[in-house]
mmCIF file of C-alpha atoms in Angstrom:
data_model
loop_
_atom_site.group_PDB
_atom_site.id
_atom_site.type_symbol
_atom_site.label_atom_id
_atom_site.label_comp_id
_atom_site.label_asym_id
_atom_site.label_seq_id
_atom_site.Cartn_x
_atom_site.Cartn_y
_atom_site.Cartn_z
ATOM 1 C CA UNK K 787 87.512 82.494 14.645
ATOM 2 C CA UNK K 788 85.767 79.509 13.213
ATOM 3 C CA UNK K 789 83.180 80.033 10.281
ATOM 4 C CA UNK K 790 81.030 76.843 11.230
ATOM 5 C CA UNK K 791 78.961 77.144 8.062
ATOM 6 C CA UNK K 792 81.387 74.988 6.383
ATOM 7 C CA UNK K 793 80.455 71.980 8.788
ATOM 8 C CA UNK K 794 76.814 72.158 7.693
ATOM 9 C CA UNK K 795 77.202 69.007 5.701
ATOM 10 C CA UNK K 796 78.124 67.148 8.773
ATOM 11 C CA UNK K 797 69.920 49.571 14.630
ATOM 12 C CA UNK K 798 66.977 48.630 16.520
ATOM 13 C CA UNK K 799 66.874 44.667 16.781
ATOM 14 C CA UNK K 800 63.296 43.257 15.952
ATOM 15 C CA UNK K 801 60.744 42.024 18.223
ATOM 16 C CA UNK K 802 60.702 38.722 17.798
ATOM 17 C CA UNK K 803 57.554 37.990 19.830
ATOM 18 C CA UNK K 804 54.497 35.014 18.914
ATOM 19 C CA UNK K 805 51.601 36.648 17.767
ATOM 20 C CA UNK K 806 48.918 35.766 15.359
ATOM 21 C CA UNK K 807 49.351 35.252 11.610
ATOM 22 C CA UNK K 808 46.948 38.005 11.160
ATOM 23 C CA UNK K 809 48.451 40.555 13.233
ATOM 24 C CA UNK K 810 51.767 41.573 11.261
ATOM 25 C CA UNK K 811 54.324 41.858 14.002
ATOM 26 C CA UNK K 812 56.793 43.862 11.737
ATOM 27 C CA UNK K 813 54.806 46.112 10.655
ATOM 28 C CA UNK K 814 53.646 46.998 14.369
ATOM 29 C CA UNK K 815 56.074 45.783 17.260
ATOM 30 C CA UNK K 816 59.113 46.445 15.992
ATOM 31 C CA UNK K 817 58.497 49.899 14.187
ATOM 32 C CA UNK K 818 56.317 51.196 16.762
ATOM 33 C CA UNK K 819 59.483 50.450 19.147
ATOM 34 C CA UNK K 820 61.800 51.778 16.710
ATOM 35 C CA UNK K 821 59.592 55.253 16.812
ATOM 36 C CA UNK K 822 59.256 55.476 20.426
ATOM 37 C CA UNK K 823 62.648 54.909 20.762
ATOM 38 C CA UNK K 824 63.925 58.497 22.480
ATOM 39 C CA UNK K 825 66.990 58.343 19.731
ATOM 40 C CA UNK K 826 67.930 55.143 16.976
ATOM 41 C CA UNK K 827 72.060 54.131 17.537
ATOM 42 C CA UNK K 828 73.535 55.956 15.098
ATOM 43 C CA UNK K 829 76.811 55.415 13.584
ATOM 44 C CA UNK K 830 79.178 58.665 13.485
ATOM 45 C CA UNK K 831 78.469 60.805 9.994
ATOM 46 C CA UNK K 832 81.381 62.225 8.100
ATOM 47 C CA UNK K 833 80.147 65.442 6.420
ATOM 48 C CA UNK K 834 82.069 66.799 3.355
ATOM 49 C CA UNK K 835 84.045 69.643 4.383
ATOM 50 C CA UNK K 836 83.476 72.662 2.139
ATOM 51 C CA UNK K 837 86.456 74.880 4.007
ATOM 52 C CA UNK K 838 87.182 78.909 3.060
ATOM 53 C CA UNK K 839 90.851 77.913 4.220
ATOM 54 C CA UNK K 840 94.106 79.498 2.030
ATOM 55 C CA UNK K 841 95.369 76.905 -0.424
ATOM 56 C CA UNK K 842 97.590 74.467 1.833
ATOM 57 C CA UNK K 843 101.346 75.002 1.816
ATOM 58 C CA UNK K 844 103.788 72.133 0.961
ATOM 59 C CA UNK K 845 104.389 69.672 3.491
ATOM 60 C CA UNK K 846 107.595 70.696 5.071
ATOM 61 C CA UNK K 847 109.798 68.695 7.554
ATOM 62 C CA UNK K 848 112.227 71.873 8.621
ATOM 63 C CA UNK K 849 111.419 75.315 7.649
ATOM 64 C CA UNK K 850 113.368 77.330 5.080
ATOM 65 C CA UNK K 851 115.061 80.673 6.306
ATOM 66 C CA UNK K 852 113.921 82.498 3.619
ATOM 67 C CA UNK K 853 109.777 81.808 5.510
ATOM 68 C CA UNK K 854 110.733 83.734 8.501
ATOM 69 C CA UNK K 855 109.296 86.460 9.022
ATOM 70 C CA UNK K 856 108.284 87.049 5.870
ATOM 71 C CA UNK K 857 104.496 87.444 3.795
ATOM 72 C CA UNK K 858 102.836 84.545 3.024
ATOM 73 C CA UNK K 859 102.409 84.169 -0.850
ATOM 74 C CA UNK K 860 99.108 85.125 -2.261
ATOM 75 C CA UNK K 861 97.656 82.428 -4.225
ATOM 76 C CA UNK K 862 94.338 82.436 -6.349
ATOM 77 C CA UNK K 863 91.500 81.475 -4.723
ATOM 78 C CA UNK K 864 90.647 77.438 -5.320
ATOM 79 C CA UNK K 865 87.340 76.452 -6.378
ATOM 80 C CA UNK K 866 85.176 74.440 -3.716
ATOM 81 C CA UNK K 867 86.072 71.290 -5.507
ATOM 82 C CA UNK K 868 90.156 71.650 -5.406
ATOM 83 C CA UNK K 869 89.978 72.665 -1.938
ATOM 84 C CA UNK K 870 87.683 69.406 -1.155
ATOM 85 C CA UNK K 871 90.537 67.654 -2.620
ATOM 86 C CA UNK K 872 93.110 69.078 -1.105
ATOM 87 C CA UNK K 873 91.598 68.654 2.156
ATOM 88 C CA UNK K 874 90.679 65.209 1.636
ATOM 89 C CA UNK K 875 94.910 64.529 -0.102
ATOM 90 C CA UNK K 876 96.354 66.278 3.457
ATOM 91 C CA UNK K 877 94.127 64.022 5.566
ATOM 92 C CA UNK K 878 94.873 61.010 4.145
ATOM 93 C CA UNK K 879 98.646 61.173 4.405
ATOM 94 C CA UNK K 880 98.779 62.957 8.011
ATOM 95 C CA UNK K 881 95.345 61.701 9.491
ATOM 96 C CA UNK K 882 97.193 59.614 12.151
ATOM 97 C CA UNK K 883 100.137 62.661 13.198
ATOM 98 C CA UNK K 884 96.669 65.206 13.304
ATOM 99 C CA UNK K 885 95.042 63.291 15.642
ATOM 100 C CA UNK K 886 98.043 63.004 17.402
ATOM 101 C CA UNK K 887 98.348 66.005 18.296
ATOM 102 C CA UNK K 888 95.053 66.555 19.055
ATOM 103 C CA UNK K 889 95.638 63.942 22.074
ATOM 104 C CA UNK K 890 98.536 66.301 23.588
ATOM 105 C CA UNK K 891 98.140 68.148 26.686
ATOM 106 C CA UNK K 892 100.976 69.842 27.860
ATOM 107 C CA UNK K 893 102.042 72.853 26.263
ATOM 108 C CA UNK K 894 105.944 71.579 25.506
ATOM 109 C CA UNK K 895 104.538 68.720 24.328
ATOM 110 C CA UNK K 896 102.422 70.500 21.198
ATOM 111 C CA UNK K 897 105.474 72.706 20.447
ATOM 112 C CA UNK K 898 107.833 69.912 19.932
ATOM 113 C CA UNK K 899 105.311 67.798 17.978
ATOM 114 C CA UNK K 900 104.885 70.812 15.861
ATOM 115 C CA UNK K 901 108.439 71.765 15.514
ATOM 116 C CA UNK K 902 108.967 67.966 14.093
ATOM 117 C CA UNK K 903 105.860 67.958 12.056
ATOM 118 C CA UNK K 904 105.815 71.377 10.936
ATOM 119 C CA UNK K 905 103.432 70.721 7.791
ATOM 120 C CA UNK K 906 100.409 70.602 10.625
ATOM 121 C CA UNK K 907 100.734 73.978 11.113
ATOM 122 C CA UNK K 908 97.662 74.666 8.777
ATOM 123 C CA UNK K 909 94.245 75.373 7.444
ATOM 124 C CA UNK K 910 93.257 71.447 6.986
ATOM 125 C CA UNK K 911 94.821 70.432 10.477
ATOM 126 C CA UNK K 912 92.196 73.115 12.042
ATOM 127 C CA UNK K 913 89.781 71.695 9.557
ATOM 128 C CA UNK K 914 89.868 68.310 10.530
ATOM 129 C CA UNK K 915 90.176 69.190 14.624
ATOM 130 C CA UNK K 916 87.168 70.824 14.208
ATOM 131 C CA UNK K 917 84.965 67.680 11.988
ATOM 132 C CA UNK K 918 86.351 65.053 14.586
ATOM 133 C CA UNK K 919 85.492 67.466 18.066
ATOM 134 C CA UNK K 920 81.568 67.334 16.326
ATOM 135 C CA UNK K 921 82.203 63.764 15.917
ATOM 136 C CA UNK K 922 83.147 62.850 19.329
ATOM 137 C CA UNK K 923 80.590 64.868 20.775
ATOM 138 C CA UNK K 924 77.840 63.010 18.550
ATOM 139 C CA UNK K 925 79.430 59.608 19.679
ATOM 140 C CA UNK K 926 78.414 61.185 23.069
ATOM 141 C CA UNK K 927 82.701 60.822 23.403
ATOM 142 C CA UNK K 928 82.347 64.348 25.664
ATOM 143 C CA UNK K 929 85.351 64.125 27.491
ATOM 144 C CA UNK K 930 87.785 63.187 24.315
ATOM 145 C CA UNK K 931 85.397 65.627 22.585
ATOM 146 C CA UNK K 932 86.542 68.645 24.967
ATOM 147 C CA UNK K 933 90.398 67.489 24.821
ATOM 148 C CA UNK K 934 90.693 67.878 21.035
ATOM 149 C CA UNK K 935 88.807 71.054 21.507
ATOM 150 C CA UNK K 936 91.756 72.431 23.244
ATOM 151 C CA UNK K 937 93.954 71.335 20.434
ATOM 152 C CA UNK K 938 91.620 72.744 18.179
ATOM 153 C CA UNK K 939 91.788 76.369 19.492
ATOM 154 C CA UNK K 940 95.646 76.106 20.016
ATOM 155 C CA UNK K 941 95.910 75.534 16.648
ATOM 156 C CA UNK K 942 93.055 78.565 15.769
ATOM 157 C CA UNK K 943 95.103 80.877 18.024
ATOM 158 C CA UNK K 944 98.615 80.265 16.081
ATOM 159 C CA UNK K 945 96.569 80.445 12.741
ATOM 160 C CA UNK K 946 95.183 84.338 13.724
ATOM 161 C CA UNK K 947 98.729 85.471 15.089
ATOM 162 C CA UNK K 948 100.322 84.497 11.518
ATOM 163 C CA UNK K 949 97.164 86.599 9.839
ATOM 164 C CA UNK K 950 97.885 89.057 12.469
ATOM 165 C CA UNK K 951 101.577 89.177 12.214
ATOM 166 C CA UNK K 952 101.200 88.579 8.206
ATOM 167 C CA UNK K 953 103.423 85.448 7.958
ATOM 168 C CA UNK K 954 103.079 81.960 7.079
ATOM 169 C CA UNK K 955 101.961 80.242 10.680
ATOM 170 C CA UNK K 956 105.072 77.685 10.211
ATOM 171 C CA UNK K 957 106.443 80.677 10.813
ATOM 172 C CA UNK K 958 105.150 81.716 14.188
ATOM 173 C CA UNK K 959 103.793 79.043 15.839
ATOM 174 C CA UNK K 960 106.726 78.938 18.564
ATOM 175 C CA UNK K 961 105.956 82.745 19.363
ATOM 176 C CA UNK K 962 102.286 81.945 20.223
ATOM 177 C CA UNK K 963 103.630 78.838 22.879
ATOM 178 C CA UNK K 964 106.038 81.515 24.311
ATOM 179 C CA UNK K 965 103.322 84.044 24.886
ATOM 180 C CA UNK K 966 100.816 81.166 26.172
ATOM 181 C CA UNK K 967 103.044 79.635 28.625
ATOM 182 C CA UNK K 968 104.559 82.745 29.876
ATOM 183 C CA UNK K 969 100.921 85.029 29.203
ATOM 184 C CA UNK K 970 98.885 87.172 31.646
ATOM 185 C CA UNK K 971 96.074 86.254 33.169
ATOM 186 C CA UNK K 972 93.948 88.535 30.787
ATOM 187 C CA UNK K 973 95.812 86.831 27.563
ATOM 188 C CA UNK K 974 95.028 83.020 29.375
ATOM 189 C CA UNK K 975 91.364 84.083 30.122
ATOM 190 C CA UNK K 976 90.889 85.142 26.491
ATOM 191 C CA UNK K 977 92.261 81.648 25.480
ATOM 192 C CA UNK K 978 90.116 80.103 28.029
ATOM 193 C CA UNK K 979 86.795 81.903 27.142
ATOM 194 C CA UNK K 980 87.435 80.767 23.183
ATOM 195 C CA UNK K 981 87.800 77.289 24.189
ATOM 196 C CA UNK K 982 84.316 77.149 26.572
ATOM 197 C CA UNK K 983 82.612 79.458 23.663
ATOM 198 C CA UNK K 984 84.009 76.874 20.835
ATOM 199 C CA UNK K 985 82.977 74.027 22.786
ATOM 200 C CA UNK K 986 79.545 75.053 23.038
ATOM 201 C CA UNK K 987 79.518 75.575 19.673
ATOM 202 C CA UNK K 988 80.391 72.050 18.884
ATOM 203 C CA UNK K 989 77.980 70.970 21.250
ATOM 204 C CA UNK K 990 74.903 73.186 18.891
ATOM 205 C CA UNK K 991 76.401 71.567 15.488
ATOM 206 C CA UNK K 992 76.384 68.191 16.911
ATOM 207 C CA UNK K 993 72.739 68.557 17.862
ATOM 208 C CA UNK K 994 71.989 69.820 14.812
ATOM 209 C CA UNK K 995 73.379 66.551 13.173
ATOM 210 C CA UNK K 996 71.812 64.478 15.323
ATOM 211 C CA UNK K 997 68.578 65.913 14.805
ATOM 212 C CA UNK K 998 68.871 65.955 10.988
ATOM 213 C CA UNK K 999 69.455 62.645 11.330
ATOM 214 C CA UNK K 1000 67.100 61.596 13.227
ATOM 215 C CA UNK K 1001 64.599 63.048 10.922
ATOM 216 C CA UNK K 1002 66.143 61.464 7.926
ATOM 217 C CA UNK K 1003 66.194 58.079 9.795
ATOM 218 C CA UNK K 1004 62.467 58.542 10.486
ATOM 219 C CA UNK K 1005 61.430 59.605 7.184
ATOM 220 C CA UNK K 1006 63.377 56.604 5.881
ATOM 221 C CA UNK K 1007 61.832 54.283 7.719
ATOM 222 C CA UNK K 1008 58.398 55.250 7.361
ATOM 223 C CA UNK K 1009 58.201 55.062 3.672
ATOM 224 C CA UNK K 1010 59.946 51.513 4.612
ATOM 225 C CA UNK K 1011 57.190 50.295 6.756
ATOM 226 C CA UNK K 1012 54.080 51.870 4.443
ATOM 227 C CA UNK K 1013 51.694 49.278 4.105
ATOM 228 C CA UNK K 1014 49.739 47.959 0.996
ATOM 229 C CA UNK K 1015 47.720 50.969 1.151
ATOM 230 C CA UNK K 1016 50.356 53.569 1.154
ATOM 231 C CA UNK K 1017 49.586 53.978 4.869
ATOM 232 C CA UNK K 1018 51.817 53.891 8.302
ATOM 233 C CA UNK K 1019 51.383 51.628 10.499
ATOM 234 C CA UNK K 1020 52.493 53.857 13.455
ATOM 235 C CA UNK K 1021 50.208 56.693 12.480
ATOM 236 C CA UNK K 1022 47.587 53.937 12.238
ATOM 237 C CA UNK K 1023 47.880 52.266 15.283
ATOM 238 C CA UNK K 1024 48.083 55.481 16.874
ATOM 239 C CA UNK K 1025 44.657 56.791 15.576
ATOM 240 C CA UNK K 1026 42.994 54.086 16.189
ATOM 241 C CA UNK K 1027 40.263 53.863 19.520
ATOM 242 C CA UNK K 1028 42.170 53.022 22.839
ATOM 243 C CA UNK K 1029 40.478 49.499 23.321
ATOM 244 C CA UNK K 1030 41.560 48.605 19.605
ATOM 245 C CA UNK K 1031 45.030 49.307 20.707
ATOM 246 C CA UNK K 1032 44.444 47.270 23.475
ATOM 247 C CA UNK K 1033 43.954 44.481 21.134
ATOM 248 C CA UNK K 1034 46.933 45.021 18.825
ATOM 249 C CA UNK K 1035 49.397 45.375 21.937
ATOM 250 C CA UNK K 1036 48.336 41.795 23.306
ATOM 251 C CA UNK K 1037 47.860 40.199 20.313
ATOM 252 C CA UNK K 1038 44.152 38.489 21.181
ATOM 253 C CA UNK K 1039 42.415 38.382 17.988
ATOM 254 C CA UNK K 1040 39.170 36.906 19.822
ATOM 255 C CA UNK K 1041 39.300 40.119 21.859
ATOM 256 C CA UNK K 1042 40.013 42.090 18.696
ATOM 257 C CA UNK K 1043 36.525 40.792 17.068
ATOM 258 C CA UNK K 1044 34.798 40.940 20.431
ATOM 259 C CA UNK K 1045 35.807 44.983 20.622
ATOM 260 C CA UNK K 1046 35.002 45.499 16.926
ATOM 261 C CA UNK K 1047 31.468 43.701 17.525
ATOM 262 C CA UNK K 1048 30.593 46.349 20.015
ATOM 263 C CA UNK K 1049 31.552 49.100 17.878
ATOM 264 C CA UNK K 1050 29.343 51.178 14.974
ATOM 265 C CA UNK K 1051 29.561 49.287 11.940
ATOM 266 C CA UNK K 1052 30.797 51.923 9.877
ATOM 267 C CA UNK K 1053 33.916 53.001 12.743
ATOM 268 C CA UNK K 1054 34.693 49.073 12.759
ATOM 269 C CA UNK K 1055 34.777 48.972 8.953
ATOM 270 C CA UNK K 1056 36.692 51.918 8.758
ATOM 271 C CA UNK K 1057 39.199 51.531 11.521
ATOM 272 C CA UNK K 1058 40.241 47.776 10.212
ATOM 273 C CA UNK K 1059 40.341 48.513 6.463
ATOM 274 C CA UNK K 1060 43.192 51.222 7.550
ATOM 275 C CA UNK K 1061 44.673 47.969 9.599
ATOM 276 C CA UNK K 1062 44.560 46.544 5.945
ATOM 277 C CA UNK K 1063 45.817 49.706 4.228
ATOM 278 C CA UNK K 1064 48.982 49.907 6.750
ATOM 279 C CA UNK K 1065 50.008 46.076 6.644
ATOM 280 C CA UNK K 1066 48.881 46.452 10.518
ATOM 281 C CA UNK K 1067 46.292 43.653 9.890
ATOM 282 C CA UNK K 1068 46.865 40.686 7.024
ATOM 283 C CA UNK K 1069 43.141 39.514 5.733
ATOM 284 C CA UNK K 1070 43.359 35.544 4.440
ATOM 285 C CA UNK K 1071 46.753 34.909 6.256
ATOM 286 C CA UNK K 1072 45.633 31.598 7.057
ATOM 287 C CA UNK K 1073 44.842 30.771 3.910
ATOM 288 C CA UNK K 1074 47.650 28.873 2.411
ATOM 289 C CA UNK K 1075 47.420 26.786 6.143
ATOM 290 C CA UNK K 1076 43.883 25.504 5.194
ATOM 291 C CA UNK K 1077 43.402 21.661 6.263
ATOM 292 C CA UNK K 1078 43.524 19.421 3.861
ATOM 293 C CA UNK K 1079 39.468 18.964 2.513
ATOM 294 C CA UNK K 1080 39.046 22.724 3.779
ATOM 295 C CA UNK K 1081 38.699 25.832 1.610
ATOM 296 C CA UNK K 1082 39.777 29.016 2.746
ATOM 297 C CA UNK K 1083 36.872 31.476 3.597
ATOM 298 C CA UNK K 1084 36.225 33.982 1.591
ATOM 299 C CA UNK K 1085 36.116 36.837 4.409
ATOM 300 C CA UNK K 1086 38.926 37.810 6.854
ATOM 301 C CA UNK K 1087 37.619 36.989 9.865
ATOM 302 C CA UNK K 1088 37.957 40.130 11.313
ATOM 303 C CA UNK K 1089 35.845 41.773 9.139
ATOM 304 C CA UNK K 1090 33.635 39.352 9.770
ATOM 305 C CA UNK K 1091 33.437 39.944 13.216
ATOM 306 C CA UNK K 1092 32.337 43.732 12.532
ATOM 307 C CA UNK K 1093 28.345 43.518 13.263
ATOM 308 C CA UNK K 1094 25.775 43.808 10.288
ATOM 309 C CA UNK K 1095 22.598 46.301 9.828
ATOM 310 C CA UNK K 1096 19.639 45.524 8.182
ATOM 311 C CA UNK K 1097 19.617 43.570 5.155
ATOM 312 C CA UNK K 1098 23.904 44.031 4.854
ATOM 313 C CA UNK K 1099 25.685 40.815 4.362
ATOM 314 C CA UNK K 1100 28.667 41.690 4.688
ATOM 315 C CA UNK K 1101 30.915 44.647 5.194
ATOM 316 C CA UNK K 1102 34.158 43.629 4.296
ATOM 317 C CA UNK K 1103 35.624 45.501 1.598
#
């Protein structure tokens, strides 16, 4: 009943630890955490709605005699853009009596909120049902998530019968609650199996959000965190040998040079000029802290610690 295609478009703290100067915390602690994180908060995202609805009827308060019963009007397609509007103009004067009625349980209840607020009865209401059910359920809101749901598909239902019946569905809303509340058990498990199959549904997009999300967020934040080199830190701290990482997670530089002293020159130099490329390691930190009298070295000290061959003086790059 629903064509879901139109709903397409649907803060980690820092860790604050001591470390060295050397070792750049944000670059590693924090983003490493934010990665490994099984899912960021996220805050709930408002697609634009690109509906295939009819063009929305006047807002009515009572309905004319001359509606009943009677063809709905046919009106010239809008373009995308005027029914964007339109959508957007109907939810920001009845946003507060839609969701409303999407909080309604009983039956009686509905009718009589629709029979005083009979400009609901529409395209945009289902519409906007529909955007805040995959909004709920991304807010992890499950419960509210499968009440509105209910509203939603009460609403689909008295949308068909007016197709079905060829009227406007201010029309022939109070027909559908008389067959619901007085239907068959075939008619209530037909309205039953919609809702579970719609829910699910919901359940798919909202996935689907989350996971575009997620990727978004991650792509975001890794051309955030690229280092001086136009590398990740993440990918570099991930790749590097298990007893570097050793290093890096309790911030010991001594035991940093003592595992790159033990290692081939080349891997050492290798591994720790990607530290410099990432922002994972910051040569000359010190620097500026020099005592007075002193001079800065020349070397990062780390680099220094990687051993020399032969006649090499240094291997810092």
């Amino acid at each position: 009943m629903v064509d879901y295609s139109v709903w397409d478009h649907i803060e980690v703290s820092d860790d604050e630890d001591e470390t060295h100067p050397n070792i750049d915390t944000a670059s590693l602690f924090r983003w490493r955490h934010q990665v490994r994180r099984a899912r960021p908060s996220l805050s709930p995202l408002r697609g634009k709605l690109r509906s295939a609805a009819l063009p929305q009827p006047t807002p009515l308060l009572t309905l004319p005699q001359s509606m009943v019963n009677t063809k709905p009007e046919k009106a010239e397609e809008d373009s995308e853009e005027v029914r964007e509007q339109k959508h957007k103009t109907f939810v920001e004067k009845y946003e507060k009596q839609i969701k409303h009625f999407g909080m309604l349980r009983r039956w009686d209840d509905s009718q009589k909120y629709l029979s005083d607020n009979v400009h609901l009865v529409c395209e945009e209401t289902a519409n906007y049902l529909v955007i805040w059910c995959i909004d709920l359920e991304v807010e992890e809101k499950c419960a509210l998530m499968e009440q509105v749901a209910h509203q939603t598909i009460v609403m689909q239902f008295i949308l068909e019968l007016a197709k079905s019946l060829k009227v406007d569905p201010r029309a022939c809303f109070r027909q559908f609650f008389t067959k619901i509340k007085t239907a068959d058990r075939q008619y209530m498990e037909g309205f039953n199996d919609e809702l579970e199959a719609f829910k699910e549904r919901v359940r798919g997009r909202a996935k689907l959000r989350i996971e575009k999300a997620m990727k978004e967020y991650e792509e975001e934040e890794r051309k955030k965190r690229l280092g001086p080199g136009g590398l990740d830190p993440v990918e570099v701290y991930e790749s590097l040998p298990e007893e570097l990482q050793k290093c890096f997670d309790v911030k010991d530089v001594q035991m940093l040079q003592d595992a790159i002293s033990k290692m081939d020159p080349t891997d050492a130099k290798y591994h720790m000029q990607r530290c410099i490329d990432s922002g994972l390691w910051v040569p000359n930190s010190k620097a500026s802290e020099a005592k007075e009298g002193e001079e800065a070295g020349p070397r990062d000290p780390m680099l220094e610690a990687v051993p020399k061959t032969g006649d090499e003086k240094d291997v810092s790059v």
